Backbone as JSON Lines, residues from 0, in Angstrom:
{"i":0,"aa":"G","n":[-5.19,-13.25,-50.17],"ca":[-3.78,-12.97,-49.72],"c":[-2.6,-12.95,-50.6]}
{"i":1,"aa":"E","n":[-2.72,-13.16,-51.89],"ca":[-1.76,-13.18,-52.89],"c":[-1.17,-11.52,-53.22]}
{"i":2,"aa":"N","n":[0.0,-11.32,-53.2],"ca":[0.26,-9.94,-53.54],"c":[0.47,-9.84,-55.04]}
{"i":3,"aa":"K","n":[-0.2,-9.01,-55.65],"ca":[-0.23,-8.89,-57.15],"c":[-0.64,-7.53,-57.5]}
{"i":4,"aa":"I","n":[-0.17,-7.04,-58.7],"ca":[-0.67,-5.93,-59.3],"c":[-1.67,-6.03,-60.34]}
{"i":5,"aa":"E","n":[-2.76,-5.37,-60.38],"ca":[-3.83,-5.55,-61.41],"c":[-4.5,-4.22,-61.58]}
{"i":6,"aa":"R","n":[-5.05,-4.25,-62.92],"ca":[-5.73,-2.96,-63.18],"c":[-7.35,-3.31,-63.04]}
{"i":7,"aa":"T","n":[-7.74,-2.11,-62.67],"ca":[-9.15,-2.09,-62.37],"c":[-9.96,-0.83,-62.85]}
{"i":8,"aa":"S","n":[-11.07,-0.66,-62.93],"ca":[-11.69,0.66,-63.13],"c":[-12.48,1.01,-61.74]}
{"i":9,"aa":"K","n":[-12.65,2.41,-62.05],"ca":[-13.43,3.07,-60.73],"c":[-14.55,2.37,-60.43]}
{"i":10,"aa":"S","n":[-15.28,1.99,-61.28],"ca":[-16.82,1.31,-60.92],"c":[-16.6,0.15,-60.12]}
{"i":11,"aa":"N","n":[-15.39,-0.51,-60.23],"ca":[-15.12,-1.76,-59.11],"c":[-14.82,-1.22,-57.88]}
{"i":12,"aa":"L","n":[-14.3,0.09,-57.73],"ca":[-13.94,0.44,-56.28],"c":[-15.23,1.21,-55.62]}
{"i":13,"aa":"N","n":[-16.2,1.53,-56.47],"ca":[-17.26,2.31,-55.87],"c":[-17.14,3.49,-54.92]}
{"i":14,"aa":"F","n":[-16.32,4.39,-55.42],"ca":[-15.98,5.69,-54.63],"c":[-17.23,6.53,-54.29]}
{"i":15,"aa":"N","n":[-17.45,6.91,-53.23],"ca":[-18.5,7.83,-52.75],"c":[-17.95,8.97,-52.01]}
{"i":16,"aa":"Y","n":[-18.72,9.75,-51.48],"ca":[-18.15,10.9,-50.66],"c":[-17.75,10.35,-49.33]}
{"i":17,"aa":"R","n":[-16.3,10.45,-49.35],"ca":[-15.35,10.04,-48.25],"c":[-15.63,8.67,-47.83]}
{"i":18,"aa":"E","n":[-15.73,7.61,-48.82],"ca":[-15.93,6.4,-48.61],"c":[-15.66,5.44,-49.84]}
{"i":19,"aa":"C","n":[-15.42,4.22,-49.82],"ca":[-15.32,3.25,-50.79],"c":[-15.93,1.99,-50.42]}
{"i":20,"aa":"N","n":[-16.05,0.98,-51.4],"ca":[-16.46,-0.41,-50.75],"c":[-15.41,-1.04,-50.22]}
{"i":21,"aa":"L","n":[-15.73,-2.29,-49.79],"ca":[-14.63,-3.16,-49.19],"c":[-13.61,-3.55,-50.06]}
{"i":22,"aa":"E","n":[-13.93,-3.72,-51.45],"ca":[-12.93,-4.03,-52.35],"c":[-11.69,-2.81,-52.33]}
{"i":23,"aa":"C","n":[-12.26,-1.61,-52.23],"ca":[-11.21,-0.64,-52.33],"c":[-10.33,-0.68,-50.98]}
{"i":24,"aa":"K","n":[-10.9,-1.04,-49.84],"ca":[-10.18,-1.05,-48.62],"c":[-9.2,-2.08,-48.56]}
{"i":25,"aa":"S","n":[-9.1,-3.15,-49.49],"ca":[-8.37,-4.19,-49.42],"c":[-7.24,-4.06,-50.42]}
{"i":26,"aa":"V","n":[-7.06,-2.97,-51.15],"ca":[-5.99,-2.68,-52.05],"c":[-5.47,-1.5,-51.86]}
{"i":27,"aa":"I","n":[-4.23,-1.4,-52.5],"ca":[-3.26,-0.09,-52.47],"c":[-3.36,0.33,-53.92]}
{"i":28,"aa":"I","n":[-3.89,1.63,-54.08],"ca":[-3.87,2.2,-55.37],"c":[-2.52,2.79,-55.67]}
{"i":29,"aa":"L","n":[-1.81,2.27,-56.71],"ca":[-0.4,2.77,-57.06],"c":[-0.42,3.73,-57.98]}
{"i":30,"aa":"E","n":[-1.52,3.83,-58.82],"ca":[-1.51,4.69,-59.98],"c":[-2.91,5.12,-60.3]}
{"i":31,"aa":"A","n":[-3.27,6.24,-60.83],"ca":[-4.55,6.63,-61.15],"c":[-4.54,7.54,-62.43]}
{"i":32,"aa":"T","n":[-5.56,7.3,-63.33],"ca":[-5.57,8.24,-64.49],"c":[-6.77,9.34,-64.18]}
{"i":33,"aa":"L","n":[-6.72,10.43,-64.2],"ca":[-7.63,11.5,-63.94],"c":[-8.11,12.11,-65.32]}
{"i":34,"aa":"L","n":[-9.41,12.35,-65.1],"ca":[-9.97,13.16,-66.37],"c":[-10.21,14.48,-65.86]}
{"i":35,"aa":"L","n":[-9.55,15.55,-66.59],"ca":[-9.61,16.81,-66.11],"c":[-10.15,17.79,-67.24]}
{"i":36,"aa":"K","n":[-10.65,18.92,-67.01],"ca":[-11.26,19.85,-67.85],"c":[-9.98,20.87,-68.15]}
{"i":37,"aa":"K","n":[-10.08,21.16,-69.44],"ca":[-9.14,22.17,-69.96],"c":[-9.57,23.57,-69.41]}
{"i":38,"aa":"G","n":[-8.53,24.43,-69.06],"ca":[-9.04,25.84,-68.66],"c":[-7.81,26.64,-68.85]}
{"i":39,"aa":"N","n":[-8.0,27.82,-68.37],"ca":[-7.03,29.11,-68.34],"c":[-6.04,28.7,-67.18]}
{"i":40,"aa":"K","n":[-4.73,28.4,-67.47],"ca":[-3.78,28.17,-66.7],"c":[-3.63,29.14,-65.41]}
{"i":41,"aa":"E","n":[-3.76,30.39,-65.7],"ca":[-3.75,31.45,-64.69],"c":[-4.97,31.3,-63.81]}
{"i":42,"aa":"E","n":[-6.14,31.23,-64.38],"ca":[-7.27,31.16,-63.55],"c":[-7.23,29.9,-62.61]}
{"i":43,"aa":"I","n":[-6.76,28.81,-63.23],"ca":[-6.7,27.63,-62.43],"c":[-5.7,27.74,-61.23]}
{"i":44,"aa":"E","n":[-4.46,28.29,-61.6],"ca":[-3.39,28.63,-60.44],"c":[-4.01,29.41,-59.34]}
{"i":45,"aa":"L","n":[-4.83,30.43,-59.81],"ca":[-5.4,31.4,-58.82],"c":[-6.41,30.73,-57.9]}
{"i":46,"aa":"K","n":[-7.3,29.71,-58.64],"ca":[-8.16,29.1,-57.89],"c":[-7.58,28.26,-56.76]}
{"i":47,"aa":"I","n":[-6.41,27.53,-57.21],"ca":[-5.9,26.68,-56.38],"c":[-5.33,27.35,-55.2]}
{"i":48,"aa":"K","n":[-4.5,28.51,-55.35],"ca":[-4.05,29.39,-54.29],"c":[-5.15,29.87,-53.37]}
{"i":49,"aa":"E","n":[-6.28,30.22,-53.84],"ca":[-7.56,30.7,-53.13],"c":[-7.91,29.72,-52.14]}
{"i":50,"aa":"N","n":[-8.03,28.33,-52.69],"ca":[-8.42,27.28,-52.03],"c":[-7.51,26.99,-50.76]}
{"i":51,"aa":"I","n":[-6.12,27.07,-51.1],"ca":[-5.17,26.74,-50.16],"c":[-5.2,27.84,-48.95]}
{"i":52,"aa":"K","n":[-5.4,28.87,-49.44],"ca":[-5.58,30.08,-48.34],"c":[-6.69,29.85,-47.52]}
{"i":53,"aa":"I","n":[-7.78,29.37,-48.02],"ca":[-9.06,29.22,-47.31],"c":[-8.82,28.06,-46.25]}
{"i":54,"aa":"R","n":[-8.12,26.93,-46.7],"ca":[-7.85,25.91,-45.9],"c":[-6.84,26.02,-44.87]}
{"i":55,"aa":"E","n":[-5.79,26.99,-45.15],"ca":[-4.91,27.35,-44.14],"c":[-5.68,28.12,-42.93]}
{"i":56,"aa":"T","n":[-6.72,28.95,-43.24],"ca":[-7.45,29.67,-42.29],"c":[-8.24,28.89,-41.44]}
{"i":57,"aa":"K","n":[-8.7,27.77,-41.92],"ca":[-9.74,26.86,-41.29],"c":[-9.21,25.58,-40.83]}
{"i":58,"aa":"Q","n":[-8.05,24.99,-41.22],"ca":[-7.75,23.57,-40.99],"c":[-6.31,23.77,-40.45]}
{"i":59,"aa":"P","n":[-5.9,22.7,-39.65],"ca":[-4.38,22.76,-38.93],"c":[-3.37,21.92,-40.07]}
{"i":60,"aa":"L","n":[-3.26,22.53,-41.24],"ca":[-2.74,21.91,-42.44],"c":[-1.2,21.71,-41.83]}
{"i":61,"aa":"Y","n":[-0.56,22.55,-41.02],"ca":[0.98,22.4,-40.74],"c":[1.21,21.76,-39.35]}
{"i":62,"aa":"E","n":[0.11,21.11,-38.91],"ca":[0.18,20.34,-37.63],"c":[0.04,18.89,-37.85]}
{"i":63,"aa":"L","n":[0.65,17.85,-37.2],"ca":[0.37,16.6,-37.43],"c":[-0.9,16.2,-37.02]}
{"i":64,"aa":"N","n":[-1.83,15.59,-38.05],"ca":[-3.21,15.16,-37.83],"c":[-3.5,14.15,-38.83]}
{"i":65,"aa":"A","n":[-4.61,13.49,-38.67],"ca":[-5.14,12.34,-39.59],"c":[-6.2,12.97,-40.51]}
{"i":66,"aa":"G","n":[-6.34,14.26,-40.48],"ca":[-7.44,14.79,-41.33],"c":[-8.77,14.85,-40.48]}
{"i":67,"aa":"S","n":[-9.98,15.06,-41.31],"ca":[-11.09,14.99,-40.55],"c":[-11.35,13.71,-39.71]}
{"i":68,"aa":"I","n":[-11.87,13.91,-38.55],"ca":[-12.03,12.55,-37.78],"c":[-13.51,12.08,-38.07]}
{"i":69,"aa":"F","n":[-14.48,13.03,-38.27],"ca":[-15.98,12.44,-38.36],"c":[-16.54,13.15,-39.6]}
{"i":70,"aa":"K","n":[-17.28,12.2,-40.12],"ca":[-18.21,12.69,-41.31],"c":[-19.29,13.75,-40.95]}
{"i":71,"aa":"N","n":[-19.53,14.63,-41.77],"ca":[-20.74,15.69,-41.42],"c":[-21.89,14.9,-41.39]}
{"i":72,"aa":"P","n":[-22.8,14.92,-40.36],"ca":[-24.08,14.3,-40.38],"c":[-24.93,15.1,-41.05]}
{"i":73,"aa":"P","n":[-26.08,14.57,-41.8],"ca":[-27.0,15.22,-42.57],"c":[-27.42,16.57,-41.85]}
{"i":74,"aa":"G","n":[-27.24,17.73,-42.44],"ca":[-27.63,19.05,-41.9],"c":[-26.95,19.7,-40.86]}
{"i":75,"aa":"Y","n":[-25.68,19.09,-40.59],"ca":[-24.75,19.59,-39.54],"c":[-23.35,19.6,-40.16]}
{"i":76,"aa":"Y","n":[-22.3,20.29,-39.26],"ca":[-20.93,20.06,-39.62],"c":[-20.39,19.54,-38.33]}
{"i":77,"aa":"A","n":[-19.66,18.31,-38.4],"ca":[-19.23,17.67,-37.48],"c":[-18.2,18.7,-36.48]}
{"i":78,"aa":"G","n":[-17.59,19.33,-37.05],"ca":[-16.55,20.35,-36.27],"c":[-17.45,21.21,-35.25]}
{"i":79,"aa":"E","n":[-18.37,21.73,-35.83],"ca":[-19.32,22.6,-35.19],"c":[-20.03,21.94,-33.94]}
{"i":80,"aa":"L","n":[-20.54,20.66,-34.21],"ca":[-20.97,19.81,-33.0],"c":[-19.95,19.53,-31.94]}
{"i":81,"aa":"V","n":[-18.75,19.43,-32.37],"ca":[-17.66,19.12,-31.41],"c":[-17.4,20.21,-30.64]}
{"i":82,"aa":"E","n":[-17.44,21.36,-31.19],"ca":[-17.29,22.61,-30.59],"c":[-18.32,23.04,-29.63]}
{"i":83,"aa":"K","n":[-19.38,22.85,-30.06],"ca":[-20.73,23.03,-29.09],"c":[-20.57,22.27,-27.82]}
{"i":84,"aa":"V","n":[-20.01,20.96,-27.91],"ca":[-19.96,20.13,-26.64],"c":[-18.73,20.43,-25.85]}
{"i":85,"aa":"G","n":[-18.14,21.56,-26.39],"ca":[-16.94,22.11,-25.39],"c":[-15.49,21.2,-25.57]}
{"i":86,"aa":"A","n":[-15.37,20.41,-26.6],"ca":[-14.25,19.46,-26.83],"c":[-13.04,20.23,-27.52]}
{"i":87,"aa":"K","n":[-13.28,21.35,-28.19],"ca":[-12.28,22.17,-28.91],"c":[-11.18,22.4,-27.66]}
{"i":88,"aa":"G","n":[-9.99,21.9,-28.17],"ca":[-8.85,22.31,-27.23],"c":[-8.72,21.02,-26.13]}
{"i":89,"aa":"L","n":[-9.77,20.13,-25.95],"ca":[-9.59,18.99,-25.14],"c":[-8.32,18.16,-25.43]}
{"i":90,"aa":"S","n":[-7.67,17.8,-24.45],"ca":[-6.25,16.94,-24.86],"c":[-6.35,15.67,-23.71]}
{"i":91,"aa":"R","n":[-5.35,14.86,-24.26],"ca":[-5.1,13.79,-23.48],"c":[-3.8,13.4,-23.86]}
{"i":92,"aa":"G","n":[-2.7,13.3,-22.94],"ca":[-1.45,13.11,-23.25],"c":[-0.98,14.21,-24.41]}
{"i":93,"aa":"K","n":[-0.22,13.71,-25.55],"ca":[-0.03,14.62,-26.51],"c":[-0.87,14.85,-27.62]}
{"i":94,"aa":"A","n":[-2.07,14.34,-27.51],"ca":[-3.27,14.53,-28.43],"c":[-3.92,15.57,-28.21]}
{"i":95,"aa":"E","n":[-4.42,16.36,-28.97],"ca":[-5.44,17.47,-28.59],"c":[-6.49,17.75,-29.82]}
{"i":96,"aa":"V","n":[-7.65,18.21,-29.34],"ca":[-8.7,18.46,-30.46],"c":[-8.3,20.01,-30.66]}
{"i":97,"aa":"S","n":[-8.02,19.97,-32.13],"ca":[-7.43,21.22,-32.7],"c":[-8.34,22.5,-32.13]}
{"i":98,"aa":"L","n":[-7.57,23.5,-31.92],"ca":[-8.36,24.75,-31.53],"c":[-8.68,25.49,-32.91]}
{"i":99,"aa":"K","n":[-8.02,25.14,-34.14],"ca":[-8.47,25.61,-35.28],"c":[-9.69,25.13,-35.86]}
{"i":100,"aa":"H","n":[-9.64,23.95,-35.87],"ca":[-10.74,23.21,-36.43],"c":[-11.18,21.8,-35.6]}
{"i":101,"aa":"A","n":[-12.36,22.03,-34.82],"ca":[-12.6,20.9,-33.87],"c":[-12.94,19.56,-34.43]}
{"i":102,"aa":"N","n":[-12.98,19.33,-35.8],"ca":[-12.98,18.14,-36.4],"c":[-11.62,17.36,-36.56]}
{"i":103,"aa":"F","n":[-10.56,18.02,-36.08],"ca":[-9.11,17.7,-36.31],"c":[-8.66,17.24,-34.84]}
{"i":104,"aa":"I","n":[-7.93,16.13,-34.86],"ca":[-7.16,15.88,-33.72],"c":[-5.66,16.0,-33.93]}
{"i":105,"aa":"I","n":[-5.01,16.82,-33.21],"ca":[-3.63,16.92,-33.54],"c":[-2.74,16.21,-32.81]}
{"i":106,"aa":"N","n":[-1.47,15.89,-33.16],"ca":[-0.34,15.28,-32.53],"c":[0.77,16.16,-32.08]}
{"i":107,"aa":"N","n":[0.77,16.45,-30.95],"ca":[1.85,17.51,-30.38],"c":[3.22,17.04,-30.16]}
{"i":108,"aa":"G","n":[3.4,15.6,-30.83],"ca":[4.72,15.03,-30.68],"c":[4.52,14.01,-29.68]}
{"i":109,"aa":"G","n":[4.49,12.64,-30.19],"ca":[4.51,11.6,-29.37],"c":[3.16,11.06,-28.77]}
{"i":110,"aa":"A","n":[2.01,11.56,-29.42],"ca":[0.62,11.11,-29.01],"c":[0.54,9.58,-29.32]}
{"i":111,"aa":"L","n":[-0.15,9.14,-28.34],"ca":[-0.23,7.6,-28.51],"c":[-1.82,7.29,-29.11]}
{"i":112,"aa":"A","n":[-1.89,6.31,-29.78],"ca":[-3.06,5.71,-30.41],"c":[-4.18,5.92,-29.47]}
{"i":113,"aa":"G","n":[-3.76,5.24,-28.36],"ca":[-4.91,5.12,-27.18],"c":[-5.46,6.5,-26.66]}
{"i":114,"aa":"D","n":[-4.6,7.62,-26.68],"ca":[-5.07,8.79,-26.34],"c":[-5.89,9.56,-27.39]}
{"i":115,"aa":"I","n":[-5.71,9.34,-28.56],"ca":[-6.42,9.81,-29.79],"c":[-7.78,9.28,-29.68]}
{"i":116,"aa":"L","n":[-7.78,7.82,-29.4],"ca":[-9.09,7.03,-29.48],"c":[-9.92,7.45,-28.36]}
{"i":117,"aa":"Y","n":[-9.22,7.84,-27.14],"ca":[-10.0,8.42,-25.99],"c":[-10.53,9.56,-26.44]}
{"i":118,"aa":"L","n":[-10.12,10.53,-27.07],"ca":[-10.77,11.86,-27.47],"c":[-11.7,11.58,-28.44]}
{"i":119,"aa":"V","n":[-11.68,10.63,-29.53],"ca":[-12.6,10.38,-30.5],"c":[-13.88,9.86,-29.58]}
{"i":120,"aa":"E","n":[-13.77,8.86,-28.8],"ca":[-14.86,8.41,-27.92],"c":[-15.48,9.36,-27.13]}
{"i":121,"aa":"E","n":[-14.59,10.05,-26.54],"ca":[-15.27,11.2,-25.7],"c":[-15.98,12.19,-26.39]}
{"i":122,"aa":"I","n":[-15.66,12.55,-27.47],"ca":[-16.41,13.44,-28.5],"c":[-17.75,12.81,-28.87]}
{"i":123,"aa":"E","n":[-17.67,11.51,-29.28],"ca":[-18.78,10.67,-29.61],"c":[-19.86,10.75,-28.46]}
{"i":124,"aa":"K","n":[-19.44,10.42,-27.32],"ca":[-20.36,10.37,-26.12],"c":[-20.92,11.81,-25.87]}
{"i":125,"aa":"R","n":[-20.11,12.68,-26.09],"ca":[-20.73,14.15,-25.7],"c":[-21.77,14.61,-26.84]}
{"i":126,"aa":"V","n":[-21.45,14.31,-28.14],"ca":[-22.38,14.72,-29.24],"c":[-23.65,13.91,-29.01]}
{"i":127,"aa":"K","n":[-23.57,12.55,-28.58],"ca":[-24.67,11.79,-28.55],"c":[-25.71,12.2,-27.29]}
{"i":128,"aa":"K","n":[-24.93,12.61,-26.4],"ca":[-25.64,12.98,-25.1],"c":[-26.44,14.4,-25.27]}
{"i":129,"aa":"N","n":[-25.61,15.25,-25.93],"ca":[-26.21,16.56,-26.05],"c":[-27.11,16.75,-27.23]}
{"i":130,"aa":"F","n":[-26.85,16.06,-28.42],"ca":[-27.55,16.39,-29.51],"c":[-28.6,15.11,-30.04]}
{"i":131,"aa":"G","n":[-28.13,14.01,-29.39],"ca":[-28.79,12.69,-29.83],"c":[-28.19,12.23,-31.16]}
{"i":132,"aa":"I","n":[-27.19,12.82,-31.64],"ca":[-26.62,12.44,-33.01],"c":[-25.38,11.47,-32.75]}
{"i":133,"aa":"K","n":[-25.34,10.35,-33.62],"ca":[-24.23,9.43,-33.32],"c":[-23.36,9.78,-34.54]}
{"i":134,"aa":"L","n":[-22.27,10.31,-34.22],"ca":[-21.19,10.68,-35.27],"c":[-20.56,9.66,-35.9]}
{"i":135,"aa":"E","n":[-20.42,9.5,-37.27],"ca":[-19.78,8.46,-37.98],"c":[-18.23,8.85,-38.18]}
{"i":136,"aa":"R","n":[-17.62,8.02,-37.86],"ca":[-15.92,8.1,-38.04],"c":[-15.62,8.18,-39.48]}
{"i":137,"aa":"E","n":[-14.71,9.06,-39.78],"ca":[-14.28,9.19,-41.1],"c":[-12.91,8.47,-41.05]}
{"i":138,"aa":"I","n":[-12.31,8.36,-40.02],"ca":[-11.11,7.63,-39.87],"c":[-11.43,6.15,-39.64]}
{"i":139,"aa":"E","n":[-10.46,5.33,-39.84],"ca":[-10.5,3.88,-39.44],"c":[-9.51,3.41,-38.67]}
{"i":140,"aa":"I","n":[-9.9,2.89,-37.54],"ca":[-8.91,2.36,-36.57],"c":[-8.51,1.04,-36.88]}
{"i":141,"aa":"L","n":[-7.12,0.8,-37.18],"ca":[-6.52,-0.36,-37.25],"c":[-5.81,-0.9,-36.24]}
{"i":142,"aa":"G","n":[-6.06,-2.16,-35.8],"ca":[-5.53,-2.85,-34.74],"c":[-5.97,-2.29,-33.45]}
{"i":143,"aa":"E","n":[-5.26,-2.6,-32.52],"ca":[-5.49,-2.22,-30.94],"c":[-4.59,-1.16,-30.52]}
{"i":144,"aa":"P","n":[-5.14,0.01,-29.95],"ca":[-4.38,1.04,-29.6],"c":[-3.28,0.64,-28.23]}
């Protein structure tokens, strides 16, 4: 429980695809040093713009959301499974499964944590019932809704 600032290396935090070990979850990263490759400035800027355009067409970037809700199960896309069980557009209170990408839950202003958690659990039930797949949450629930 002591609050202190210390240096560590990435090997101590064990970063993997969309997760890190417990030590990572108990710290707040204030600063990071990144190793980048050199390249042509114009090409890099063009690539960044292309990536942003793709994300704009596929994800609700300009709506309040917590990012992807579920990790992709091996061989599947979580958003596709959510869509196939009819949860796209499902809502409760001010929380709604995004019409743009079903693996995002958007806050239409004043959504309650309980409403979001209800949608998450409803999606989990539907996917398990229809496909026999247990979705793994990408988000972490802190406290009680």
